[in-house]
Coordinates of C-alpha atoms and ligand atoms in Angstrom, one line a residue:
M1 CA 91.4 -72.4 -68.8
D2 CA 93.1 -75.3 -67.2
S3 CA 91.5 -75.8 -63.9
E4 CA 88.9 -78.6 -63.6
R5 CA 86.2 -76.0 -62.7
D6 CA 87.0 -74.0 -65.8
R7 CA 86.8 -77.1 -67.9
E8 CA 83.5 -78.0 -66.4
L9 CA 82.2 -74.5 -67.2
E10 CA 83.3 -75.0 -70.8
R11 CA 81.7 -78.4 -71.0
R12 CA 78.4 -77.0 -69.7
R13 CA 78.6 -74.1 -72.2
Q14 CA 79.1 -76.5 -75.0
Q15 CA 76.2 -78.6 -73.9
V16 CA 73.9 -75.6 -73.9
R17 CA 75.2 -74.3 -77.2
A18 CA 74.5 -77.7 -78.8
G19 CA 70.7 -77.0 -78.3
G20 CA 68.5 -79.9 -79.2
G21 CA 71.4 -81.7 -80.9
E22 CA 72.8 -82.3 -84.4
A23 CA 69.8 -84.2 -85.9
R24 CA 67.3 -81.5 -84.9
Q25 CA 69.6 -78.7 -86.1
A26 CA 70.0 -80.6 -89.5
K27 CA 66.2 -80.7 -89.8
Q28 CA 66.1 -76.9 -89.1
R29 CA 68.7 -76.4 -91.9
Q30 CA 66.8 -78.6 -94.3
Q31 CA 63.8 -76.3 -93.9
G32 CA 66.0 -73.3 -94.9
K33 CA 66.0 -72.1 -91.3
W34 CA 68.9 -70.8 -89.2
T35 CA 69.3 -71.9 -85.6
A36 CA 68.6 -69.5 -82.7
R37 CA 72.3 -68.8 -82.2
Q38 CA 73.0 -68.2 -85.9
R39 CA 70.2 -65.7 -85.9
L40 CA 71.7 -63.8 -82.9
A41 CA 75.1 -63.9 -84.6
A42 CA 73.5 -62.4 -87.7
L43 CA 71.9 -59.6 -85.7
F44 CA 74.7 -58.6 -83.4
D45 CA 78.1 -57.0 -84.1
P46 CA 80.8 -59.7 -84.0
D47 CA 81.6 -60.9 -80.4
S48 CA 79.3 -58.4 -78.8
F49 CA 76.5 -60.7 -77.7
Q50 CA 76.4 -61.4 -74.0
E51 CA 74.2 -64.4 -73.1
L52 CA 72.2 -64.4 -69.9
G53 CA 70.4 -67.3 -68.3
M54 CA 72.4 -69.9 -70.2
F55 CA 72.1 -72.5 -67.5
V56 CA 68.4 -72.1 -66.7
E57 CA 66.6 -75.4 -66.5
H58 CA 62.9 -76.3 -66.4
R59 CA 61.5 -77.7 -63.2
S60 CA 58.6 -79.6 -64.6
A61 CA 58.2 -83.3 -63.7
E62 CA 54.9 -84.1 -65.4
F63 CA 54.5 -86.1 -68.6
G64 CA 58.1 -87.5 -68.6
M65 CA 59.6 -84.0 -68.2
A66 CA 61.7 -85.1 -65.1
D67 CA 64.0 -87.0 -67.5
T68 CA 63.9 -84.5 -70.3
E69 CA 66.9 -82.2 -70.9
A70 CA 66.1 -78.8 -72.4
P71 CA 69.4 -76.8 -72.8
G72 CA 68.7 -73.2 -71.9
D73 CA 65.0 -74.2 -71.7
G74 CA 64.7 -73.6 -75.4
V75 CA 65.4 -69.9 -75.6
V76 CA 68.7 -67.9 -75.9
T77 CA 68.5 -64.4 -74.2
G78 CA 71.0 -61.6 -73.9
F79 CA 72.2 -58.2 -75.1
G80 CA 74.8 -56.9 -77.5
Q81 CA 75.6 -54.2 -80.0
V82 CA 73.9 -53.6 -83.3
D83 CA 76.0 -51.1 -85.3
G84 CA 77.5 -50.1 -82.0
R85 CA 74.2 -49.5 -80.2
L86 CA 72.8 -51.5 -77.2
V87 CA 70.0 -53.9 -78.2
Y88 CA 68.4 -56.7 -76.1
A89 CA 67.1 -59.9 -77.8
F90 CA 65.8 -63.4 -77.3
A91 CA 65.7 -66.2 -79.8
Q92 CA 63.5 -69.3 -79.3
D93 CA 65.3 -72.5 -80.1
F94 CA 63.0 -74.8 -82.0
T95 CA 65.5 -77.7 -81.6
V96 CA 64.8 -77.8 -77.9
L97 CA 61.2 -79.0 -77.3
G98 CA 60.0 -77.2 -80.4
G99 CA 61.0 -73.8 -78.8
S100 CA 57.8 -74.3 -76.7
L101 CA 57.3 -71.8 -73.9
G102 CA 57.4 -73.2 -70.4
E103 CA 57.7 -71.5 -67.1
M104 CA 61.5 -71.0 -67.0
H105 CA 61.7 -70.3 -70.8
A106 CA 59.1 -67.5 -70.2
R107 CA 61.0 -66.2 -67.1
K108 CA 64.1 -65.8 -69.2
I109 CA 62.1 -63.7 -71.7
H110 CA 60.6 -61.6 -68.8
A111 CA 64.1 -60.9 -67.5
I112 CA 65.3 -59.6 -70.8
Q113 CA 62.2 -57.6 -71.3
D114 CA 62.7 -56.0 -67.9
L115 CA 66.3 -55.2 -68.6
A116 CA 65.6 -53.7 -72.0
L117 CA 62.9 -51.4 -70.5
K118 CA 65.1 -50.4 -67.5
S119 CA 68.1 -49.6 -69.8
G120 CA 66.0 -47.8 -72.4
A121 CA 67.2 -50.0 -75.3
P122 CA 65.3 -51.7 -78.2
I123 CA 64.4 -55.4 -77.9
V124 CA 64.2 -57.9 -80.7
A125 CA 62.1 -61.0 -80.2
I126 CA 63.0 -63.9 -82.5
A127 CA 60.0 -66.3 -82.5
D128 CA 60.3 -69.9 -83.6
S129 CA 58.1 -71.9 -81.3
G130 CA 55.4 -74.6 -81.0
G131 CA 53.6 -72.3 -78.6
A132 CA 52.7 -73.1 -75.0
R133 CA 54.6 -76.0 -73.7
I134 CA 51.9 -78.5 -73.4
Q135 CA 53.5 -80.5 -70.5
E136 CA 53.6 -77.3 -68.4
G137 CA 50.0 -76.2 -68.7
I138 CA 48.9 -73.2 -66.8
D139 CA 52.5 -72.2 -66.0
S140 CA 53.0 -71.7 -69.8
L141 CA 49.9 -69.6 -70.1
N142 CA 51.0 -67.4 -67.2
G143 CA 54.4 -67.0 -69.0
Y144 CA 52.6 -65.6 -72.0
G145 CA 50.4 -63.3 -70.0
E146 CA 53.5 -61.8 -68.3
I147 CA 55.1 -61.3 -71.7
F148 CA 52.0 -59.5 -73.0
R149 CA 51.9 -57.2 -70.0
R150 CA 55.6 -56.3 -70.4
N151 CA 55.1 -55.7 -74.1
T152 CA 52.4 -53.2 -73.2
M153 CA 54.4 -51.5 -70.5
A154 CA 57.3 -51.1 -72.9
S155 CA 55.1 -49.8 -75.7
G156 CA 56.0 -46.2 -76.6
V157 CA 59.1 -46.4 -74.3
I158 CA 61.5 -48.6 -76.2
P159 CA 61.1 -49.9 -79.8
Q160 CA 60.0 -53.6 -79.8
L161 CA 60.6 -55.7 -82.9
S162 CA 59.3 -59.2 -83.6
V163 CA 61.0 -61.5 -86.0
V164 CA 58.8 -64.4 -86.9
V165 CA 60.9 -67.3 -88.3
G166 CA 59.0 -70.3 -87.5
P167 CA 55.6 -71.3 -86.2
S168 CA 53.8 -68.7 -84.0
A169 CA 50.3 -70.1 -83.3
G170 CA 47.4 -69.5 -80.9
G171 CA 47.8 -66.8 -78.2
A172 CA 51.5 -66.8 -79.0
V173 CA 50.8 -64.4 -81.9
Y174 CA 49.8 -61.7 -79.5
S175 CA 53.3 -60.8 -78.3
P176 CA 54.4 -60.0 -81.9
A177 CA 51.1 -58.2 -82.4
L178 CA 51.7 -56.0 -79.3
T179 CA 55.2 -54.9 -80.6
D180 CA 55.9 -52.1 -83.0
F181 CA 57.1 -54.1 -86.0
V182 CA 56.6 -57.6 -87.2
L183 CA 59.2 -58.9 -89.7
M184 CA 58.7 -62.3 -91.4
A185 CA 60.7 -64.5 -93.8
E186 CA 58.7 -66.1 -96.7
G187 CA 58.1 -69.8 -96.4
I188 CA 59.6 -69.8 -92.9
G189 CA 57.4 -67.9 -90.5
Q190 CA 53.7 -68.5 -90.0
M191 CA 51.3 -66.8 -87.6
Y192 CA 47.7 -67.7 -86.9
I193 CA 45.2 -68.0 -84.1
T194 CA 43.8 -71.3 -85.1
G195 CA 45.7 -73.7 -87.4
P196 CA 44.6 -75.4 -90.6
Q197 CA 43.3 -78.6 -88.8
V198 CA 41.0 -76.6 -86.5
I199 CA 39.8 -74.5 -89.3
K200 CA 39.0 -77.6 -91.4
A201 CA 37.1 -79.1 -88.4
V202 CA 35.1 -76.0 -87.6
T203 CA 34.4 -74.3 -91.0
G204 CA 35.3 -77.0 -93.5
E205 CA 37.8 -74.7 -95.2
D206 CA 41.0 -76.2 -96.6
V207 CA 44.0 -74.0 -96.2
T208 CA 47.8 -74.6 -95.9
H209 CA 49.9 -73.2 -93.1
E210 CA 51.6 -70.8 -95.5
A211 CA 48.4 -69.6 -97.1
L212 CA 46.8 -69.1 -93.8
G213 CA 49.6 -67.3 -91.9
G214 CA 52.7 -67.0 -94.1
A215 CA 54.6 -63.8 -94.8
E216 CA 52.7 -63.0 -98.0
T217 CA 49.4 -63.3 -96.3
H218 CA 50.3 -61.0 -93.5
A219 CA 52.0 -58.5 -95.8
R220 CA 49.1 -58.2 -98.2
K221 CA 45.9 -59.3 -96.6
S222 CA 46.0 -58.9 -92.8
G223 CA 48.5 -56.1 -92.4
V224 CA 50.0 -58.0 -89.4
A225 CA 53.5 -58.0 -91.0
H226 CA 55.3 -54.7 -91.6
L227 CA 58.2 -56.1 -93.6
T228 CA 58.8 -59.4 -95.3
F229 CA 62.0 -60.9 -96.8
P230 CA 62.8 -63.8 -99.1
D231 CA 65.1 -65.6 -96.6
E232 CA 66.7 -65.3 -93.2
P233 CA 69.9 -63.5 -94.3
A234 CA 67.8 -60.8 -95.9
L235 CA 65.5 -60.6 -92.9
F236 CA 68.3 -60.0 -90.4
A237 CA 69.9 -57.4 -92.6
G238 CA 66.4 -55.8 -92.7
V239 CA 66.1 -55.8 -88.9
K240 CA 69.5 -53.9 -88.6
H241 CA 68.3 -51.5 -91.3
L242 CA 65.1 -50.8 -89.5
L243 CA 66.9 -50.3 -86.2
S244 CA 69.1 -47.7 -87.9
Y245 CA 66.1 -45.3 -88.1
L246 CA 64.9 -45.8 -84.6
P247 CA 65.9 -44.0 -81.4
S248 CA 66.9 -46.3 -78.5
N249 CA 63.9 -45.0 -76.4
N250 CA 61.2 -42.3 -76.2
L251 CA 63.6 -39.8 -74.6
A252 CA 66.3 -40.2 -77.3
S253 CA 66.7 -38.8 -80.8
P254 CA 66.8 -41.0 -83.8
P255 CA 70.3 -41.8 -85.0
A256 CA 71.6 -39.1 -87.3
A257 CA 73.5 -39.8 -90.5
P258 CA 75.7 -37.6 -92.7
A259 CA 73.5 -35.6 -95.1
A260 CA 73.3 -36.8 -98.7
D261 CA 71.7 -35.6 -101.9
P262 CA 68.6 -37.2 -103.2
D263 CA 68.8 -39.7 -106.1
P264 CA 69.8 -37.4 -109.0
A265 CA 67.4 -39.0 -111.5
A266 CA 64.4 -38.8 -109.1
A267 CA 65.3 -35.2 -108.1
A268 CA 65.6 -34.1 -111.7
Q269 CA 62.1 -35.5 -112.3
L270 CA 60.5 -34.1 -109.2
G271 CA 58.8 -31.2 -111.0
N272 CA 57.2 -33.5 -113.5
V273 CA 55.7 -36.2 -111.2
V274 CA 52.5 -34.6 -110.0
P275 CA 50.3 -34.1 -113.1
D276 CA 48.2 -31.0 -113.7
D277 CA 45.3 -33.1 -114.6
P278 CA 43.6 -34.0 -111.3
N279 CA 42.4 -37.3 -112.6
K280 CA 45.7 -38.7 -113.8
P281 CA 47.4 -41.2 -111.5
Y282 CA 51.0 -41.2 -110.5
D283 CA 53.3 -42.9 -108.0
V284 CA 53.7 -40.7 -105.0
R285 CA 56.8 -42.8 -104.1
Q286 CA 58.5 -40.9 -107.0
V287 CA 57.9 -37.7 -105.1
I288 CA 59.4 -39.1 -101.9
L289 CA 62.4 -40.5 -103.7
G290 CA 63.0 -37.1 -105.2
L291 CA 63.0 -35.5 -101.7
V292 CA 64.9 -38.0 -99.4
D293 CA 68.6 -38.5 -99.2
Q294 CA 69.5 -41.1 -101.8
G295 CA 68.9 -44.7 -100.8
T296 CA 67.3 -43.9 -97.4
F297 CA 63.6 -44.5 -98.0
L298 CA 62.4 -47.6 -96.2
E299 CA 58.7 -48.2 -96.9
V300 CA 56.8 -49.9 -94.1
Q301 CA 53.8 -52.3 -94.9
P302 CA 54.4 -51.8 -98.7
G303 CA 52.0 -54.5 -99.7
Y304 CA 49.1 -53.6 -97.4
A305 CA 46.6 -50.8 -98.0
Q306 CA 48.6 -49.6 -100.9
N307 CA 46.5 -46.5 -101.3
M308 CA 48.6 -45.2 -98.4
V309 CA 52.4 -45.0 -98.3
V310 CA 54.2 -44.8 -95.0
G311 CA 57.9 -45.2 -94.3
F312 CA 61.1 -43.8 -93.0
G313 CA 63.5 -41.7 -95.0
R314 CA 66.2 -39.1 -94.2
L315 CA 66.3 -35.4 -95.1
A316 CA 69.8 -34.0 -94.8
G317 CA 70.7 -36.9 -92.5
R318 CA 67.7 -36.6 -90.2
V319 CA 65.1 -39.4 -89.9
V320 CA 61.6 -38.4 -91.1
A321 CA 58.4 -40.4 -90.9
W322 CA 56.7 -40.0 -94.3
C323 CA 53.0 -40.5 -94.9
A324 CA 51.4 -40.1 -98.3
N325 CA 48.2 -40.8 -100.2
Q326 CA 49.0 -43.0 -103.2
P327 CA 47.0 -41.7 -106.2
R328 CA 48.0 -44.8 -108.2
I329 CA 45.8 -47.0 -106.0
L330 CA 42.1 -46.3 -105.5
A331 CA 42.9 -42.7 -106.5
G332 CA 44.5 -42.2 -103.1
C333 CA 41.2 -42.6 -101.3
L334 CA 41.2 -43.1 -97.5
D335 CA 39.6 -46.4 -96.5
I336 CA 39.5 -48.6 -93.4
D337 CA 42.8 -50.4 -94.0
A338 CA 44.7 -47.2 -95.1
S339 CA 43.3 -45.4 -92.0
D340 CA 44.6 -48.1 -89.7
K341 CA 48.0 -48.2 -91.4
L342 CA 48.4 -44.5 -91.2
A343 CA 47.1 -44.0 -87.7
R344 CA 49.4 -46.6 -86.3
F345 CA 52.5 -45.3 -88.1
V346 CA 51.7 -41.7 -86.9
R347 CA 51.5 -42.9 -83.3
F348 CA 54.8 -44.8 -83.6
A349 CA 56.5 -41.7 -85.0
D350 CA 55.1 -39.5 -82.3
A351 CA 56.1 -41.9 -79.5
F352 CA 59.6 -42.0 -80.8
N353 CA 60.3 -38.4 -81.7
L354 CA 60.3 -38.8 -85.5
P355 CA 59.0 -35.7 -87.3
L356 CA 56.1 -36.3 -89.6
V357 CA 56.0 -35.1 -93.2
T358 CA 52.6 -35.8 -94.9
L359 CA 52.1 -35.6 -98.6
V360 CA 48.5 -35.1 -99.5
D361 CA 46.6 -36.1 -102.7
T362 CA 43.3 -37.6 -101.8
P363 CA 39.8 -37.1 -103.2
G364 CA 38.2 -38.3 -100.0
Y365 CA 36.9 -41.4 -98.3
L366 CA 36.2 -44.5 -100.3
P367 CA 32.4 -44.7 -100.8
G368 CA 30.4 -47.9 -100.4
T369 CA 28.5 -50.2 -98.0
A370 CA 31.5 -52.4 -97.4
Q371 CA 33.3 -49.4 -96.0
E372 CA 30.4 -48.1 -93.9
Y373 CA 29.4 -51.5 -92.5
G374 CA 33.1 -52.2 -91.8
G375 CA 33.3 -49.1 -89.6
I376 CA 35.1 -46.5 -91.7
I377 CA 33.7 -43.9 -89.2
R378 CA 35.5 -45.7 -86.4
H379 CA 38.7 -46.4 -88.3
G380 CA 38.9 -43.0 -90.1
A381 CA 38.6 -41.4 -86.7
K382 CA 41.9 -43.0 -85.7
V383 CA 43.7 -40.8 -88.2
L384 CA 42.1 -37.6 -86.8
Y385 CA 43.0 -38.8 -83.3
A386 CA 46.6 -39.8 -84.1
Y387 CA 47.5 -36.5 -85.9
S388 CA 45.8 -34.4 -83.3
E389 CA 47.5 -36.2 -80.5
A390 CA 51.0 -36.1 -82.1
S391 CA 53.2 -33.4 -80.7
V392 CA 56.3 -34.1 -82.8
A393 CA 57.0 -31.7 -85.7
K394 CA 54.2 -32.0 -88.2
I395 CA 54.5 -30.7 -91.7
S396 CA 51.9 -31.3 -94.4
V397 CA 52.3 -30.7 -98.2
V398 CA 49.3 -30.7 -100.4
L399 CA 50.5 -32.0 -103.7
R400 CA 47.2 -32.0 -105.6
K401 CA 43.7 -33.0 -104.3
A402 CA 42.7 -32.3 -100.8
Y403 CA 39.0 -32.4 -100.4
G404 CA 36.6 -32.3 -97.5
G405 CA 37.1 -34.6 -94.5
A406 CA 40.1 -36.3 -96.0
Y407 CA 41.8 -32.9 -96.4
L408 CA 41.3 -32.3 -92.7
A409 CA 42.5 -35.9 -91.8
M410 CA 45.8 -35.6 -93.6
C411 CA 47.5 -33.5 -91.1
S412 CA 45.7 -30.2 -91.8
K413 CA 46.5 -27.0 -89.9
S414 CA 43.2 -27.6 -88.1
L415 CA 44.6 -30.9 -86.6
G416 CA 47.8 -29.1 -85.5
A417 CA 50.2 -29.2 -88.5
D418 CA 53.0 -26.8 -87.5
L419 CA 53.5 -25.9 -91.1
A420 CA 51.2 -26.5 -94.1
L421 CA 52.8 -26.3 -97.5
A422 CA 51.1 -26.7 -100.9
L423 CA 52.3 -27.0 -104.5
P424 CA 50.8 -24.8 -107.1
T425 CA 48.8 -27.9 -108.4
A426 CA 47.0 -28.1 -105.0
E427 CA 43.2 -28.1 -105.0
I428 CA 42.0 -27.6 -101.5
A429 CA 38.2 -27.5 -101.2
V430 CA 35.2 -28.8 -99.4
M431 CA 34.6 -31.3 -102.2
G432 CA 35.7 -32.1 -105.8
P433 CA 34.7 -29.4 -108.3
E434 CA 32.3 -31.8 -110.2
G435 CA 30.4 -32.7 -107.1
A436 CA 30.4 -29.1 -105.8
A437 CA 29.2 -27.6 -109.0
N438 CA 26.4 -30.2 -109.4
I439 CA 25.0 -29.2 -106.0
I440 CA 25.4 -25.5 -105.8
F441 CA 24.6 -24.8 -109.5
R442 CA 21.8 -27.5 -109.9
S443 CA 19.1 -25.1 -110.9
E444 CA 21.3 -23.2 -113.4
I445 CA 22.3 -26.5 -115.0
E446 CA 18.7 -27.8 -115.1
R447 CA 17.5 -24.6 -116.7
A448 CA 20.3 -24.5 -119.4
D449 CA 19.5 -25.6 -123.0
D450 CA 22.8 -27.4 -123.2
Q451 CA 23.1 -28.9 -119.7
D452 CA 26.5 -30.6 -120.4
A453 CA 28.1 -27.4 -121.6
M454 CA 26.7 -25.5 -118.7
R455 CA 27.9 -28.1 -116.2
K456 CA 31.4 -28.0 -117.7
R457 CA 31.5 -24.2 -117.5
L458 CA 30.3 -24.1 -113.9
V459 CA 32.7 -26.9 -112.9
A460 CA 35.6 -24.9 -114.4
E461 CA 34.3 -21.8 -112.7
Y462 CA 34.2 -23.6 -109.3
R463 CA 37.7 -25.1 -109.9
N464 CA 39.2 -21.7 -110.8
R465 CA 37.6 -20.0 -107.8
F466 CA 38.0 -22.5 -105.0
S467 CA 40.2 -25.4 -106.1
S468 CA 43.6 -23.8 -105.8
P469 CA 46.0 -23.4 -102.9
Y470 CA 45.3 -19.7 -102.7
V471 CA 41.9 -19.6 -101.0
A472 CA 43.4 -21.8 -98.2
A473 CA 46.6 -19.6 -98.2
A474 CA 44.5 -16.5 -97.9
R475 CA 43.3 -17.8 -94.5
Q476 CA 46.7 -19.2 -93.7
F477 CA 45.5 -22.7 -93.7
V478 CA 48.4 -23.0 -96.0
D479 CA 51.6 -21.2 -94.9
Q480 CA 53.5 -21.2 -98.1
V481 CA 53.0 -22.3 -101.7
V482 CA 56.2 -23.7 -103.2
T483 CA 57.2 -25.4 -106.4
A484 CA 58.2 -29.1 -106.4
E485 CA 61.8 -28.1 -106.9
E486 CA 61.7 -25.8 -103.9
L487 CA 60.2 -28.5 -101.6
R488 CA 63.3 -30.3 -100.3
P489 CA 65.2 -27.2 -99.1
V490 CA 62.0 -25.8 -97.6
L491 CA 61.4 -29.1 -95.7
I492 CA 65.0 -29.2 -94.5
S493 CA 64.9 -25.7 -93.1
A494 CA 61.4 -26.3 -91.7
L495 CA 62.6 -29.4 -89.8
W496 CA 65.6 -27.4 -88.6
A497 CA 63.3 -24.6 -87.4
L498 CA 61.0 -27.1 -85.6
G499 CA 63.9 -29.1 -84.2
E500 CA 63.4 -28.0 -80.6
K501 CA 59.6 -27.9 -80.8
G502 CA 57.7 -28.7 -77.7
E503 CA 53.9 -29.0 -77.2
D504 CA 52.2 -29.9 -74.0
R505 CA 49.0 -32.0 -73.7
P506 CA 46.5 -31.9 -70.8
A507 CA 47.4 -34.4 -68.0
K508 CA 45.3 -37.6 -68.3
K509 CA 45.6 -41.3 -67.6
H510 CA 45.3 -42.0 -71.3
G511 CA 43.1 -41.0 -74.1
N512 CA 40.5 -43.2 -75.7
I513 CA 41.5 -43.6 -79.3
P514 CA 38.5 -45.0 -81.3
L515 CA 39.6 -48.7 -81.8
Ligands
HXC601 C1 55.8 -79.2 -76.2 C2 56.3 -79.3 -78.4 C3 55.3 -78.3 -78.7 C4 54.6 -77.8 -77.6 C5 56.3 -78.9 -80.5 N1 56.9 -79.6 -79.6 N2 55.3 -78.1 -80.0 N3 56.5 -79.7 -77.1 N4 54.8 -78.3 -76.4 N5 53.6 -76.9 -77.8 C6 57.9 -80.6 -79.7 C7 57.5 -81.8 -80.5 O1 57.0 -82.8 -79.5 C8 58.8 -82.3 -81.0 O2 59.6 -82.9 -80.0 C9 59.5 -81.0 -81.4 O3 58.9 -80.0 -80.6 C10 59.4 -80.6 -82.8 O4 58.0 -80.7 -83.2 P1 57.5 -81.4 -84.5 O5 56.1 -81.6 -84.4 O6 58.4 -82.6 -84.8 O7 57.9 -80.3 -85.6 P2 57.1 -79.9 -86.9 O8 56.7 -81.2 -87.6 O9 58.0 -79.0 -87.6 O10 55.8 -79.2 -86.5 C11 55.8 -78.0 -85.8 C12 54.4 -77.6 -85.2 C13 53.9 -78.8 -84.3 C14 53.4 -77.3 -86.3 C15 54.6 -76.4 -84.4 O11 55.0 -79.2 -83.5 C16 52.7 -78.5 -83.5 O12 51.6 -78.5 -84.0 N6 53.0 -78.3 -82.2 C17 51.9 -78.1 -81.3 C18 51.4 -76.7 -81.5 C19 50.4 -76.4 -80.4 O13 49.3 -76.9 -80.4 N7 50.8 -75.6 -79.4 C20 50.0 -75.3 -78.3 C21 49.2 -74.1 -78.8 S1 48.3 -73.5 -77.5 P3 60.7 -84.0 -80.3 O14 61.2 -84.5 -79.0 O15 60.0 -85.1 -81.1 O16 61.8 -83.3 -81.1 C22 49.1 -72.1 -77.1 C23 48.4 -71.3 -76.2 C24 49.1 -70.1 -76.0 O17 50.1 -71.9 -77.6 C25 48.2 -69.1 -75.3 C26 48.9 -67.9 -75.0 C27 47.9 -66.9 -74.4

């Protein structure tokens, strides 16, 4: 390191690493934000990050840009190791022209997207940007379009994660939206199509940046964010945790871990979680916690459409994609948002070789004009499509209620479940006993002197006859009835048995999922 050329290289490196300078970095810190390089350091294993395109410069001369220095053109790109595995990443640097996306900034991102796809490794996009670089006009827009196209080409081939830790406005939100997971930090990341000023001018509504597009909003109301965190250190730990469940690409297996027992308290309670009373609510996450290896359940979109629970969790070390109705919320009904949440998760799991275990306890679709006018037909169909299309190992377990169309939708044998299990508490029927008895025994009930007593008797008769797992088991729509305590070992051996499962689909350009 003592020749003049070496010293010049080091000077240039230092200049780029300084980004937009101390004052702008201090402003970033005051807002509770890390710089682009701190973020990459938090993501990658120590000393493993290799930066590419460090000396890229913009070539814009308009609006005073000829004299404007933009180190690295406002984005840091490269690859490195996360827990020893290859990962590509880019981090926009808000201290350089507000992390705005100009022609060369975009080209750096395209290059890293191309490398990630060619090498079959996940890509993490760290967004902190004022959007299209206004001085560069149409070149910026083209830069976005090329990112969107690459996001789409990589979809289903490599996992794509978006970390939103700053503004992400206008069309810029669509790259995160095209990726598999959006992770946000509270009070730091904001995503919206039109900002508060435009909204005020057009609709007269008053809304803050955070209320409009902050982490809480996207975690609970819009469903855009899959995971949210209180701050950046927690967020980057969360990114690494999520990556630990995902294979590097669609041809690879998810990373295995040593087998572990489930949480002892949850496992001991497993037999008591699902109540006999079909109308009593419970938290289906207690069932999942009693089944998975201790400490491995990562719920995805926990705040959105809470009547559906989806997430990753290990069984004897193997990653499983869990899907479950949540009887604690809306009695576990399927509605528009729950259908979208479930269908997207099932498709992700299928694309990336994650076996699906579906826990069923749903009385049906949520009734009402809001649901019908909102297109529950269209949205509900996504679930049928996603499960039918999925060729990974599919195991369903009916815990309690499984009625009608919702029974079919929740990974029934008819949709291609490889194995359908049921607890003794399962009630599998065309509809709930009350509704069924009221229809098929209407004249008997009307003729009775004591209609209420007659209705109760006939409902009980229907329940005894049809609302059990045994009618379905008699036709092998259920392969095995097991107790809650037997479930974990049965699931582990079933996943082992289905480990080499293969299932072909007819050749086609692509299907037409009802969107
Ligand atoms: C060029 C930009 C910029 C942009 C910010 N800067 N956004 N430069 N193009 N889009 C620069 C600022 O001039 C400033 O430069 C520095 O970044 C920091 O910006 P501040 O405004 O000081 O920061 P802050 O107060 O934190 O406000 C952040 C902000 C605001 C809310 C993001 O900067 C803003 O509203 N920017 C414009 C957003 C926008 O309209 N973008 C275009 C959207 S259209 P100095 O030199 O002073 O540090 C779009 C279309 C995409 O994105 C379509 C894709 C299909």
